[in-house]
């Protein structure tokens, strides 16, 4: 395992993502961006957007894209961007250890959303964007945009048919999701992203609660896990694009606008790629057997999320404001009824 890990890491840092670039002029602005995603996943969630940006920007500006942990560990992404070691980042707040009031809400905030469309509505219509912009401006980072990824499900070696089956399971997950799930006996484990497949194979991990089924197939985790739990603790991962504030302010307005447009296109691409992929692989996938925890038992997890929200809200005024937004949004969706919420 150690040998394979060293090989994977060695191969990963050999070069940035292979993006086609034109002949560059001496005046070309060069940015380095690192994503939270490994190479296979990045090919879907960020490479197309950066390729498009580089093609349009031409010799005015080019972005060199690096995958998970290539330049710095994911947990150090924020610090590296703040210092200017990295110009831009694609990540959730939680994974990159953002020192802001919003960190706990990045990634998978338990039951904060049911569908991927909830995320852009929360940011653009319910006020989260303004809060994120303000929090990151305080620490010298530009929050460019937020978008939705996939829901959070368990992929495991052993079948999960009840909450009892979760007890003692060593699971790779996000910090906040792990904090929440630990009350049900889950043992959160933190490892470099590229190590996860090997860790499941060797028994270091019992499973993964880091994605939906689309990513399980895309990155190879479906090859080393046997079961997929259809219950999830969140309908969509909340991720973002960020930039060092000084680097951002140095850009001409049209390049800033181009970055924003390309990143919004990236968010849109994921809306249908994940939404269709999740359904398709549940129906047609052949690598993992689907299991479910009965609704009446899973309600214990949903009820625990309400208490978890209260716990987070008690930590600060800003967190309380954000929790209130999540509460209002979900109450509005429930009142709106079908197709926004069922039951």
CSV table of C-alpha atoms in Angstrom, one decimal:
chain,number,residue,atom,x,y,z
A,1,UNK,CA,0.0,0.0,0.0
A,2,UNK,CA,2.8,2.4,0.9
A,3,UNK,CA,4.6,1.8,-2.4
A,4,UNK,CA,1.4,2.3,-4.4
A,5,UNK,CA,0.6,5.5,-2.6
A,6,UNK,CA,4.1,6.9,-3.2
A,7,UNK,CA,3.7,6.0,-6.9
A,8,UNK,CA,0.3,7.6,-7.2
A,9,UNK,CA,1.6,10.8,-5.5
A,10,UNK,CA,4.8,10.8,-7.6
A,11,UNK,CA,2.8,10.5,-10.8
A,12,UNK,CA,0.3,13.2,-9.7
A,13,UNK,CA,2.9,15.9,-9.1
A,14,UNK,CA,4.7,15.3,-12.3
A,15,UNK,CA,2.8,17.9,-14.3
A,16,UNK,CA,-0.3,20.0,-14.2
A,17,UNK,CA,-3.4,18.9,-16.1
A,18,UNK,CA,-2.8,18.6,-19.8
A,19,UNK,CA,-4.7,21.5,-21.1
A,20,UNK,CA,-4.2,22.7,-24.7
A,21,UNK,CA,-2.7,26.2,-24.7
A,22,UNK,CA,-1.7,28.5,-27.5
A,23,UNK,CA,1.7,30.0,-28.0
A,24,UNK,CA,2.1,32.4,-25.1
A,25,UNK,CA,3.3,36.0,-25.2
A,26,UNK,CA,5.6,37.5,-22.6
A,27,UNK,CA,2.7,39.5,-21.3
A,28,UNK,CA,0.4,36.5,-20.7
A,29,UNK,CA,-1.0,36.3,-17.3
A,30,UNK,CA,-0.4,32.9,-15.8
A,31,UNK,CA,-2.6,31.6,-12.9
A,32,UNK,CA,-2.2,28.3,-11.0
A,33,UNK,CA,-5.4,26.7,-9.8
A,34,UNK,CA,-5.7,23.6,-7.7
A,35,UNK,CA,-8.9,21.6,-7.4
A,36,UNK,CA,-10.1,19.3,-4.6
A,37,UNK,CA,-10.7,16.6,-7.2
A,38,UNK,CA,-8.4,13.9,-8.4
A,39,UNK,CA,-7.7,13.5,-12.2
A,40,UNK,CA,-10.7,11.3,-13.1
A,41,UNK,CA,-13.2,13.5,-11.4
A,42,UNK,CA,-11.6,16.8,-12.4
A,43,UNK,CA,-12.0,15.7,-16.0
A,44,UNK,CA,-15.8,16.3,-15.5
A,45,UNK,CA,-16.0,19.0,-12.7
A,46,UNK,CA,-13.4,21.5,-13.8
A,47,UNK,CA,-11.2,20.6,-16.8
A,48,UNK,CA,-13.8,21.6,-19.4
A,49,UNK,CA,-14.3,25.0,-17.8
A,50,UNK,CA,-10.6,25.8,-17.7
A,51,UNK,CA,-10.1,24.5,-21.2
A,52,UNK,CA,-12.8,26.9,-22.4
A,53,UNK,CA,-11.4,29.8,-20.5
A,54,UNK,CA,-7.9,29.2,-21.9
A,55,UNK,CA,-9.2,28.9,-25.4
A,56,UNK,CA,-11.1,32.2,-25.3
A,57,UNK,CA,-8.5,34.1,-23.3
A,58,UNK,CA,-5.7,33.0,-25.6
A,59,UNK,CA,-2.3,34.7,-25.0
A,60,UNK,CA,-3.9,37.2,-22.6
A,61,UNK,CA,-4.3,34.7,-19.8
A,62,UNK,CA,-3.8,31.0,-19.1
A,63,UNK,CA,-4.7,28.9,-16.1
A,64,UNK,CA,-2.5,25.9,-15.2
A,65,UNK,CA,-4.8,23.4,-13.5
A,66,UNK,CA,-3.5,21.0,-10.7
A,67,UNK,CA,-5.4,18.1,-9.2
A,68,UNK,CA,-6.0,17.1,-5.6
A,69,UNK,CA,-2.9,17.4,-3.4
A,70,UNK,CA,-0.5,18.1,-6.4
A,71,UNK,CA,0.8,21.4,-5.1
A,72,UNK,CA,-0.3,21.4,-1.5
A,73,UNK,CA,-2.5,19.0,0.6
A,74,UNK,CA,-6.2,19.8,0.2
A,75,UNK,CA,-6.4,20.9,3.9
A,76,UNK,CA,-3.8,23.6,3.1
A,77,UNK,CA,-5.5,25.0,0.0
A,78,UNK,CA,-6.9,28.1,1.7
A,79,UNK,CA,-3.6,29.1,3.2
A,80,UNK,CA,-1.8,28.7,0.0
A,81,UNK,CA,-4.3,30.8,-1.9
A,82,UNK,CA,-4.4,33.5,0.8
A,83,UNK,CA,-0.6,33.7,0.6
A,84,UNK,CA,-0.7,33.7,-3.2
A,85,UNK,CA,1.2,30.5,-3.6
A,86,UNK,CA,-1.8,29.3,-5.6
A,87,UNK,CA,-3.9,31.9,-7.5
A,88,UNK,CA,-7.2,30.1,-7.4
A,89,UNK,CA,-9.0,27.1,-5.9
A,90,UNK,CA,-12.0,24.9,-6.6
A,91,UNK,CA,-13.1,23.3,-3.3
A,92,UNK,CA,-15.7,23.4,-0.6
A,93,UNK,CA,-15.0,25.5,2.5
A,94,UNK,CA,-14.8,22.5,4.8
A,95,UNK,CA,-12.2,20.5,3.0
A,96,UNK,CA,-9.8,23.4,2.6
A,97,UNK,CA,-10.0,24.4,6.3
A,98,UNK,CA,-11.3,27.8,5.6
A,99,UNK,CA,-10.9,30.0,8.7
A,100,UNK,CA,-14.3,31.7,8.2
A,101,UNK,CA,-17.7,31.5,9.8
A,102,UNK,CA,-19.1,29.7,6.8
A,103,UNK,CA,-16.8,26.7,6.8
A,104,UNK,CA,-19.1,24.3,8.5
A,105,UNK,CA,-21.7,24.8,5.8
A,106,UNK,CA,-19.4,23.9,2.8
A,107,UNK,CA,-19.4,20.4,1.5
A,108,UNK,CA,-22.3,18.5,3.0
A,109,UNK,CA,-24.3,20.4,5.6
A,110,UNK,CA,-26.6,17.6,7.0
A,111,UNK,CA,-30.0,17.8,5.3
A,112,UNK,CA,-29.4,21.4,4.2
A,113,UNK,CA,-30.5,20.5,0.7
A,114,UNK,CA,-32.6,17.8,-0.9
A,115,UNK,CA,-31.8,18.6,-4.6
A,116,UNK,CA,-28.9,20.1,-6.5
A,117,UNK,CA,-31.0,23.1,-7.5
A,118,UNK,CA,-31.5,24.0,-3.9
A,119,UNK,CA,-27.9,25.3,-3.8
A,120,UNK,CA,-28.0,28.0,-6.4
A,121,UNK,CA,-31.3,29.2,-5.1
A,122,UNK,CA,-30.0,29.5,-1.6
A,123,UNK,CA,-27.0,31.5,-2.8
A,124,UNK,CA,-28.8,33.7,-5.4
A,125,UNK,CA,-32.2,34.2,-3.9
A,126,UNK,CA,-31.9,33.6,-0.2
A,127,UNK,CA,-28.8,35.6,0.7
A,128,UNK,CA,-26.0,33.1,1.1
A,129,UNK,CA,-23.9,34.7,-1.7
A,130,UNK,CA,-23.6,38.0,0.1
A,131,UNK,CA,-22.6,36.3,3.3
A,132,UNK,CA,-19.9,34.2,1.6
A,133,UNK,CA,-18.6,37.3,-0.3
A,134,UNK,CA,-18.3,39.2,3.0
A,135,UNK,CA,-16.7,36.4,4.9
A,136,UNK,CA,-14.0,35.8,2.3
A,137,UNK,CA,-13.3,39.5,1.7
A,138,UNK,CA,-12.3,39.8,5.3
A,139,UNK,CA,-9.5,37.3,4.8
A,140,UNK,CA,-8.2,38.4,1.4
A,141,UNK,CA,-9.9,35.9,-0.8
A,142,UNK,CA,-12.4,36.5,-3.6
A,143,UNK,CA,-15.4,34.2,-3.5
A,144,UNK,CA,-16.2,33.9,-7.2
A,145,UNK,CA,-19.2,31.6,-7.2
A,146,UNK,CA,-21.0,28.6,-5.6
A,147,UNK,CA,-22.5,25.6,-7.2
A,148,UNK,CA,-24.0,22.2,-6.4
A,149,UNK,CA,-22.3,18.8,-6.9
A,150,UNK,CA,-23.7,15.4,-6.0
A,151,UNK,CA,-25.6,14.1,-3.0
A,152,UNK,CA,-23.8,12.3,-0.1
A,153,UNK,CA,-24.3,8.5,0.1
A,154,UNK,CA,-22.4,5.6,1.7
A,155,UNK,CA,-20.5,3.2,-0.5
A,156,UNK,CA,-19.4,0.3,1.6
A,157,UNK,CA,-17.8,-3.2,1.6
A,158,UNK,CA,-20.6,-4.6,3.8
A,159,UNK,CA,-24.4,-4.0,3.3
A,160,UNK,CA,-26.0,-1.2,5.3
A,161,UNK,CA,-29.6,-2.0,6.0
A,162,UNK,CA,-30.1,-0.3,9.4
A,163,UNK,CA,-28.5,2.3,11.6
A,164,UNK,CA,-26.9,-0.5,13.6
A,165,UNK,CA,-24.9,-1.5,10.6
A,166,UNK,CA,-23.2,1.9,10.6
A,167,UNK,CA,-21.6,1.4,14.0
A,168,UNK,CA,-17.8,1.1,14.0
A,169,UNK,CA,-17.6,1.6,10.2
A,170,UNK,CA,-14.4,3.5,9.3
A,171,UNK,CA,-15.5,6.0,6.7
A,172,UNK,CA,-13.8,8.6,4.5
A,173,UNK,CA,-15.9,11.7,4.6
A,174,UNK,CA,-15.9,15.5,5.0
A,175,UNK,CA,-15.2,17.1,8.4
A,176,UNK,CA,-18.7,18.4,9.1
A,177,UNK,CA,-20.4,15.2,7.8
A,178,UNK,CA,-18.0,13.1,10.0
A,179,UNK,CA,-18.8,15.3,13.0
A,180,UNK,CA,-22.5,14.7,12.4
A,181,UNK,CA,-22.3,11.0,11.6
A,182,UNK,CA,-20.1,10.1,14.5
A,183,UNK,CA,-23.2,10.1,16.8
A,184,UNK,CA,-24.4,7.0,14.9
A,185,UNK,CA,-21.1,5.1,15.5
A,186,UNK,CA,-19.4,6.1,12.3
A,187,UNK,CA,-15.7,6.5,12.6
A,188,UNK,CA,-14.6,9.4,10.3
A,189,UNK,CA,-11.2,8.9,8.7
A,190,UNK,CA,-9.1,11.6,7.0
A,191,UNK,CA,-6.8,10.5,4.2
A,192,UNK,CA,-5.5,12.1,0.9
A,193,UNK,CA,-8.1,11.7,-1.8
A,194,UNK,CA,-5.8,9.6,-4.0
A,195,UNK,CA,-5.3,7.1,-1.2
A,196,UNK,CA,-9.0,6.2,-0.8
A,197,UNK,CA,-9.3,3.3,-3.3
A,198,UNK,CA,-6.2,1.6,-1.8
A,199,UNK,CA,-7.4,2.1,1.7
A,200,UNK,CA,-10.7,0.4,1.0
A,201,UNK,CA,-8.8,-2.5,-0.7
A,202,UNK,CA,-6.5,-3.0,2.3
A,203,UNK,CA,-9.3,-2.7,4.9
A,204,UNK,CA,-8.0,0.6,6.3
A,205,UNK,CA,-11.5,1.9,5.4
A,206,UNK,CA,-14.8,0.2,5.5
A,207,UNK,CA,-16.5,2.7,3.2
A,208,UNK,CA,-16.8,6.2,1.8
A,209,UNK,CA,-19.4,8.9,2.5
A,210,UNK,CA,-18.0,11.5,0.1
A,211,UNK,CA,-20.2,11.5,-3.0
A,212,UNK,CA,-23.0,10.1,-4.9
A,213,UNK,CA,-22.9,7.0,-7.2
A,214,UNK,CA,-21.7,9.0,-10.2
A,215,UNK,CA,-18.4,9.7,-8.6
A,216,UNK,CA,-18.2,6.2,-7.2
A,217,UNK,CA,-18.1,4.9,-10.8
A,218,UNK,CA,-16.1,7.8,-12.2
A,219,UNK,CA,-13.2,7.6,-9.8
A,220,UNK,CA,-13.0,3.9,-9.3
A,221,UNK,CA,-14.6,3.5,-5.9
A,222,UNK,CA,-17.4,1.3,-7.3
A,223,UNK,CA,-14.7,-1.2,-8.2
A,224,UNK,CA,-13.6,-1.6,-4.5
A,225,UNK,CA,-17.0,-1.3,-2.7
A,226,UNK,CA,-19.9,-3.7,-3.0
A,227,UNK,CA,-22.9,-1.7,-1.7
A,228,UNK,CA,-24.5,1.7,-2.2
A,229,UNK,CA,-26.9,3.1,0.4
A,230,UNK,CA,-29.8,5.0,-1.2
A,231,UNK,CA,-30.4,7.2,1.9
A,232,UNK,CA,-28.3,10.3,2.0
A,233,UNK,CA,-27.5,13.0,4.5
A,234,UNK,CA,-27.5,15.8,1.9
A,235,UNK,CA,-29.0,16.4,-1.5
A,236,UNK,CA,-26.0,18.3,-2.8
A,237,UNK,CA,-22.4,19.1,-2.0
A,238,UNK,CA,-21.8,22.9,-1.9
A,239,UNK,CA,-18.5,23.8,-3.6
A,240,UNK,CA,-17.0,27.0,-4.9
A,241,UNK,CA,-14.4,28.7,-7.0
A,242,UNK,CA,-12.1,31.1,-5.1
A,243,UNK,CA,-9.2,33.4,-6.0
A,244,UNK,CA,-6.5,35.3,-4.2
A,245,UNK,CA,-8.0,38.8,-3.8
A,246,UNK,CA,-4.9,40.7,-5.1
A,247,UNK,CA,-4.6,38.5,-8.2
A,248,UNK,CA,-8.3,38.9,-8.8
A,249,UNK,CA,-8.1,42.7,-8.5
A,250,UNK,CA,-5.2,42.8,-11.0
A,251,UNK,CA,-7.3,41.3,-13.8
A,252,UNK,CA,-9.0,43.5,-16.3
A,253,UNK,CA,-12.8,43.5,-15.9
A,254,UNK,CA,-13.4,41.5,-19.1
A,255,UNK,CA,-11.1,38.6,-17.9
A,256,UNK,CA,-12.9,38.7,-14.5
A,257,UNK,CA,-16.2,38.4,-16.4
A,258,UNK,CA,-14.9,35.6,-18.5
A,259,UNK,CA,-13.8,33.6,-15.4
A,260,UNK,CA,-17.2,34.0,-13.9
A,261,UNK,CA,-19.0,32.9,-17.1
A,262,UNK,CA,-16.8,29.8,-17.5
A,263,UNK,CA,-17.3,28.9,-13.8
A,264,UNK,CA,-21.0,29.3,-14.0
A,265,UNK,CA,-21.0,27.1,-17.1
A,266,UNK,CA,-19.1,24.5,-15.0
A,267,UNK,CA,-21.9,24.7,-12.3
A,268,UNK,CA,-24.5,24.2,-15.0
A,269,UNK,CA,-22.7,21.2,-16.5
A,270,UNK,CA,-22.7,19.5,-13.1
A,271,UNK,CA,-26.4,20.1,-12.6
A,272,UNK,CA,-27.3,17.6,-15.4
A,273,UNK,CA,-24.2,15.4,-15.3
A,274,UNK,CA,-24.8,14.4,-11.7
A,275,UNK,CA,-28.6,14.5,-11.9
A,276,UNK,CA,-28.8,12.2,-14.8
A,277,UNK,CA,-25.8,10.1,-13.7
A,278,UNK,CA,-27.2,9.3,-10.3
A,279,UNK,CA,-30.4,8.0,-11.8
A,280,UNK,CA,-28.8,6.1,-14.7
A,281,UNK,CA,-26.3,4.3,-12.5
A,282,UNK,CA,-28.9,3.3,-9.9
A,283,UNK,CA,-31.0,1.8,-12.7
A,284,UNK,CA,-28.3,0.5,-15.0
A,285,UNK,CA,-25.1,0.2,-13.0
A,286,UNK,CA,-23.7,-3.2,-12.4
A,287,UNK,CA,-21.0,-2.7,-9.8
A,288,UNK,CA,-22.8,-2.1,-6.5
A,289,UNK,CA,-25.9,-3.5,-5.0
A,290,UNK,CA,-28.4,-0.9,-3.7
A,291,UNK,CA,-29.5,-1.1,0.0
A,292,UNK,CA,-31.8,1.2,2.0
A,293,UNK,CA,-32.5,2.0,5.6
A,294,UNK,CA,-36.3,2.1,6.2
A,295,UNK,CA,-37.8,5.6,6.3
A,296,UNK,CA,-39.1,5.3,9.8
A,297,UNK,CA,-35.6,4.4,11.0
A,298,UNK,CA,-33.8,7.0,8.9
A,299,UNK,CA,-36.1,9.6,10.5
A,300,UNK,CA,-33.8,9.4,13.5
A,301,UNK,CA,-31.0,10.8,11.4
A,302,UNK,CA,-33.2,13.5,10.0
A,303,UNK,CA,-34.3,14.5,13.5
A,304,UNK,CA,-30.7,14.5,14.7
A,305,UNK,CA,-29.9,17.0,12.0
A,306,UNK,CA,-32.4,19.5,13.5
A,307,UNK,CA,-30.5,19.3,16.8
A,308,UNK,CA,-27.2,19.6,14.9
A,309,UNK,CA,-28.4,22.8,13.2
A,310,UNK,CA,-29.2,24.2,16.7
A,311,UNK,CA,-25.7,23.3,17.9
A,312,UNK,CA,-24.1,25.1,14.9
A,313,UNK,CA,-26.4,28.1,15.3
A,314,UNK,CA,-25.3,28.5,18.9
A,315,UNK,CA,-21.6,28.9,17.9
A,316,UNK,CA,-21.9,32.5,16.4
A,317,UNK,CA,-24.2,35.2,15.2
A,318,UNK,CA,-23.2,34.6,11.6
A,319,UNK,CA,-23.8,30.9,11.8
A,320,UNK,CA,-27.2,31.5,13.4
A,321,UNK,CA,-28.1,33.8,10.5
A,322,UNK,CA,-27.1,31.1,8.0
A,323,UNK,CA,-29.0,28.4,9.8
A,324,UNK,CA,-32.1,30.6,9.8
A,325,UNK,CA,-31.8,30.9,6.0
A,326,UNK,CA,-31.6,27.1,5.7
A,327,UNK,CA,-34.6,26.8,8.0
A,328,UNK,CA,-36.7,29.3,6.1
A,329,UNK,CA,-35.7,27.9,2.7
A,330,UNK,CA,-36.6,24.3,3.6
A,331,UNK,CA,-39.8,25.5,5.2
A,332,UNK,CA,-40.7,27.4,2.1
A,333,UNK,CA,-40.0,24.3,-0.1
A,334,UNK,CA,-42.1,22.1,2.1
A,335,UNK,CA,-45.0,24.6,1.9
A,336,UNK,CA,-44.6,24.8,-1.9
A,337,UNK,CA,-45.2,21.1,-2.1
A,338,UNK,CA,-44.7,19.1,-5.3
A,339,UNK,CA,-42.3,19.1,-7.1
A,340,UNK,CA,-40.2,21.0,-4.6
A,341,UNK,CA,-40.8,18.7,-1.7
A,342,UNK,CA,-42.6,15.4,-1.2
A,343,UNK,CA,-44.2,14.4,2.1
